PDB file of C-alpha atoms and ligand atoms in Angstrom:
ATOM      1  CA  MET P  24      51.497   6.123-110.634  1.00  0.00           C
ATOM      2  CA  ALA P  25      54.705   6.363-107.825  1.00  0.00           C
ATOM      3  CA  GLY P  26      52.210   7.359-105.608  1.00  0.00           C
ATOM      4  CA  GLY P  27      50.365   4.319-105.719  1.00  0.00           C
ATOM      5  CA  TRP P  28      52.730   2.319-104.825  1.00  0.00           C
ATOM      6  CA  ALA P  29      54.343   3.956-102.238  1.00  0.00           C
ATOM      7  CA  ARG P  30      50.986   3.310-100.375  1.00  0.00           C
ATOM      8  CA  ASP P  31      51.203  -0.337-101.359  1.00  0.00           C
ATOM      9  CA  GLY P  32      53.982  -0.989 -99.914  1.00  0.00           C
ATOM     10  CA  ALA P  33      53.515   1.568 -96.491  1.00  0.00           C
ATOM     11  CA  VAL P  34      50.764  -0.637 -96.066  1.00  0.00           C
ATOM     12  CA  SER P  35      52.215  -4.035 -96.132  1.00  0.00           C
ATOM     13  CA  GLU P  36      55.264  -2.883 -94.527  1.00  0.00           C
ATOM     14  CA  GLN P  37      52.910  -2.096 -91.199  1.00  0.00           C
ATOM     15  CA  ILE P  38      51.191  -5.235 -91.686  1.00  0.00           C
ATOM     16  CA  GLU P  39      55.333  -6.638 -91.703  1.00  0.00           C
ATOM     17  CA  ALA P  40      55.801  -4.915 -88.714  1.00  0.00           C
ATOM     18  CA  SER P  41      53.002  -5.773 -86.647  1.00  0.00           C
ATOM     19  CA  ILE P  42      52.850 -10.161 -87.590  1.00  0.00           C
ATOM     20  CA  SER P  43      56.912  -9.572 -86.395  1.00  0.00           C
ATOM     21  CA  ASP P  44      55.462  -8.004 -83.190  1.00  0.00           C
ATOM     22  CA  GLU P  45      52.871 -10.981 -82.582  1.00  0.00           C
ATOM     23  CA  LEU P  46      55.735 -13.434 -83.719  1.00  0.00           C
ATOM     24  CA  ALA P  47      58.531 -11.969 -81.077  1.00  0.00           C
ATOM     25  CA  ARG P  48      55.134 -12.444 -78.402  1.00  0.00           C
ATOM     26  CA  MET P  49      54.809 -15.546 -79.344  1.00  0.00           C
ATOM     27  CA  GLN P  50      57.994 -16.293 -79.181  1.00  0.00           C
ATOM     28  CA  ALA P  51      58.396 -15.230 -76.095  1.00  0.00           C
ATOM     29  CA  ARG P  52      55.445 -16.874 -74.337  1.00  0.00           C
ATOM     30  CA  ALA P  53      57.048 -20.627 -76.524  1.00  0.00           C
ATOM     31  CA  LYS P  54      60.381 -19.852 -74.801  1.00  0.00           C
ATOM     32  CA  PRO P  55      60.696 -18.388 -71.451  1.00  0.00           C
ATOM     33  CA  THR P  56      63.866 -17.650 -69.945  1.00  0.00           C
ATOM     34  CA  GLY P  57      64.697 -16.977 -67.050  1.00  0.00           C
ATOM     35  CA  GLU P  58      65.972 -20.199 -64.696  1.00  0.00           C
ATOM     36  CA  SER P  59      65.808 -23.984 -65.649  1.00  0.00           C
ATOM     37  CA  LEU P  60      63.749 -26.304 -64.008  1.00  0.00           C
ATOM     38  CA  THR P  61      65.110 -29.981 -62.945  1.00  0.00           C
ATOM     39  CA  HIS P  62      61.237 -31.158 -62.580  1.00  0.00           C
ATOM     40  CA  CYS P  63      58.518 -30.194 -65.225  1.00  0.00           C
ATOM     41  CA  ALA P  64      56.248 -27.337 -63.962  1.00  0.00           C
ATOM     42  CA  GLU P  65      53.107 -30.114 -65.287  1.00  0.00           C
ATOM     43  CA  CYS P  66      54.261 -33.548 -64.263  1.00  0.00           C
ATOM     44  CA  GLU P  67      56.717 -33.733 -62.387  1.00  0.00           C
ATOM     45  CA  GLU P  68      58.989 -35.135 -64.426  1.00  0.00           C
ATOM     46  CA  GLU P  69      62.707 -34.659 -63.837  1.00  0.00           C
ATOM     47  CA  ILE P  70      63.853 -32.461 -66.953  1.00  0.00           C
ATOM     48  CA  PRO P  71      67.239 -33.822 -68.254  1.00  0.00           C
ATOM     49  CA  GLU P  72      70.415 -31.892 -67.801  1.00  0.00           C
ATOM     50  CA  LYS P  73      70.571 -32.057 -71.438  1.00  0.00           C
ATOM     51  CA  ARG P  74      67.023 -30.613 -72.221  1.00  0.00           C
ATOM     52  CA  ARG P  75      67.983 -27.697 -69.328  1.00  0.00           C
ATOM     53  CA  THR P  76      71.151 -26.758 -71.383  1.00  0.00           C
ATOM     54  CA  ALA P  77      69.483 -26.531 -74.667  1.00  0.00           C
ATOM     55  CA  LEU P  78      66.277 -24.454 -73.811  1.00  0.00           C
ATOM     56  CA  PRO P  79      67.825 -22.651 -71.274  1.00  0.00           C
ATOM     57  CA  GLY P  80      64.330 -21.579 -68.866  1.00  0.00           C
ATOM     58  CA  VAL P  81      62.756 -24.395 -70.214  1.00  0.00           C
ATOM     59  CA  LYS P  82      59.966 -25.395 -67.976  1.00  0.00           C
ATOM     60  CA  LEU P  83      58.489 -28.499 -69.023  1.00  0.00           C
ATOM     61  CA  CYS P  84      59.553 -31.607 -69.530  1.00  0.00           C
ATOM     62  CA  ILE P  85      59.292 -33.218 -73.304  1.00  0.00           C
ATOM     63  CA  ASP P  86      56.243 -34.910 -73.422  1.00  0.00           C
ATOM     64  CA  CYS P  87      54.335 -31.798 -71.596  1.00  0.00           C
ATOM     65  CA  GLN P  88      56.250 -29.650 -74.016  1.00  0.00           C
ATOM     66  CA  SER P  89      54.930 -31.437 -77.440  1.00  0.00           C
ATOM     67  CA  GLU P  90      51.740 -31.444 -75.687  1.00  0.00           C
ATOM     68  CA  ARG P  91      51.389 -28.053 -75.326  1.00  0.00           C
ATOM     69  CA  ASP P  92      53.220 -26.861 -78.560  1.00  0.00           C
ATOM     70  CA  GLN P  93      50.280 -28.991 -80.352  1.00  0.00           C
ATOM     71  CA  SER P  94      47.561 -27.886 -79.084  1.00  0.00           C
ATOM     72  CA  PHE P  95      49.373 -24.561 -79.128  1.00  0.00           C
ATOM     73  CA  GLN P  96      49.196 -24.878 -82.978  1.00  0.00           C
ATOM     74  CA  ALA P  97      46.139 -26.645 -83.587  1.00  0.00           C
ATOM     75  CA  GLN P  98      44.229 -22.572 -81.221  1.00  0.00           C
ATOM     76  CA  GLY P  99      46.711 -20.996 -83.748  1.00  0.00           C
ATOM     77  CA  GLY P 100      46.997 -22.585 -86.586  1.00  0.00           C
ATOM     78  CA  ILE P 101      43.335 -21.002 -87.451  1.00  0.00           C
ATOM     79  CA  ASN P 102      43.732 -17.632 -87.109  1.00  0.00           C
ATOM     80  CA  ARG P 103      47.257 -16.989 -88.320  1.00  0.00           C
ATOM     81  CA  ARG P 104      47.936 -19.180 -91.055  1.00  0.00           C
ATOM     82  CA  GLY P 105      48.958 -16.411 -92.645  1.00  0.00           C
ATOM     83  CA  SER P 106      51.430 -14.985 -90.480  1.00  0.00           C
ATOM     84  CA  LYS P 107      52.954 -18.778 -90.055  1.00  0.00           C
ATOM     85  CA  ASP P 108      53.498 -19.153 -93.505  1.00  0.00           C
ATOM     86  CA  SER P 109      55.782 -16.275 -93.977  1.00  0.00           C
ATOM     87  CA  GLN P 110      57.776 -17.361 -90.845  1.00  0.00           C
ATOM     88  CA  LEU P 111      58.523 -20.508 -92.332  1.00  0.00           C
ATOM     89  CA  LYS P 112      59.427 -18.982 -95.407  1.00  0.00           C
TER      90      LYS P 112
HETATM   91 ZN1  LIG E 228      55.801 -33.054 -67.775  1.00  0.00          ZN
END
């Protein structure tokens, strides 16, 4: 009896561990670190100082970043709905 529970727990712990690994990688990709750029890497629009201060390591202007976020979520939403839900809840 107890064995069954322990095994289920171990499996879901493993799954959670790999999801948080994955999330950590996604977040590392979504939030670049390092020096902020003064101008967008995509369109060379100036990045406002407030944005650079708020997002250390920012490389994109708001327009390019939101475009990138949308396409990133559209791609990720199909395969990663499960991990996205657990991130939100
Ligand atoms: Zn831009």
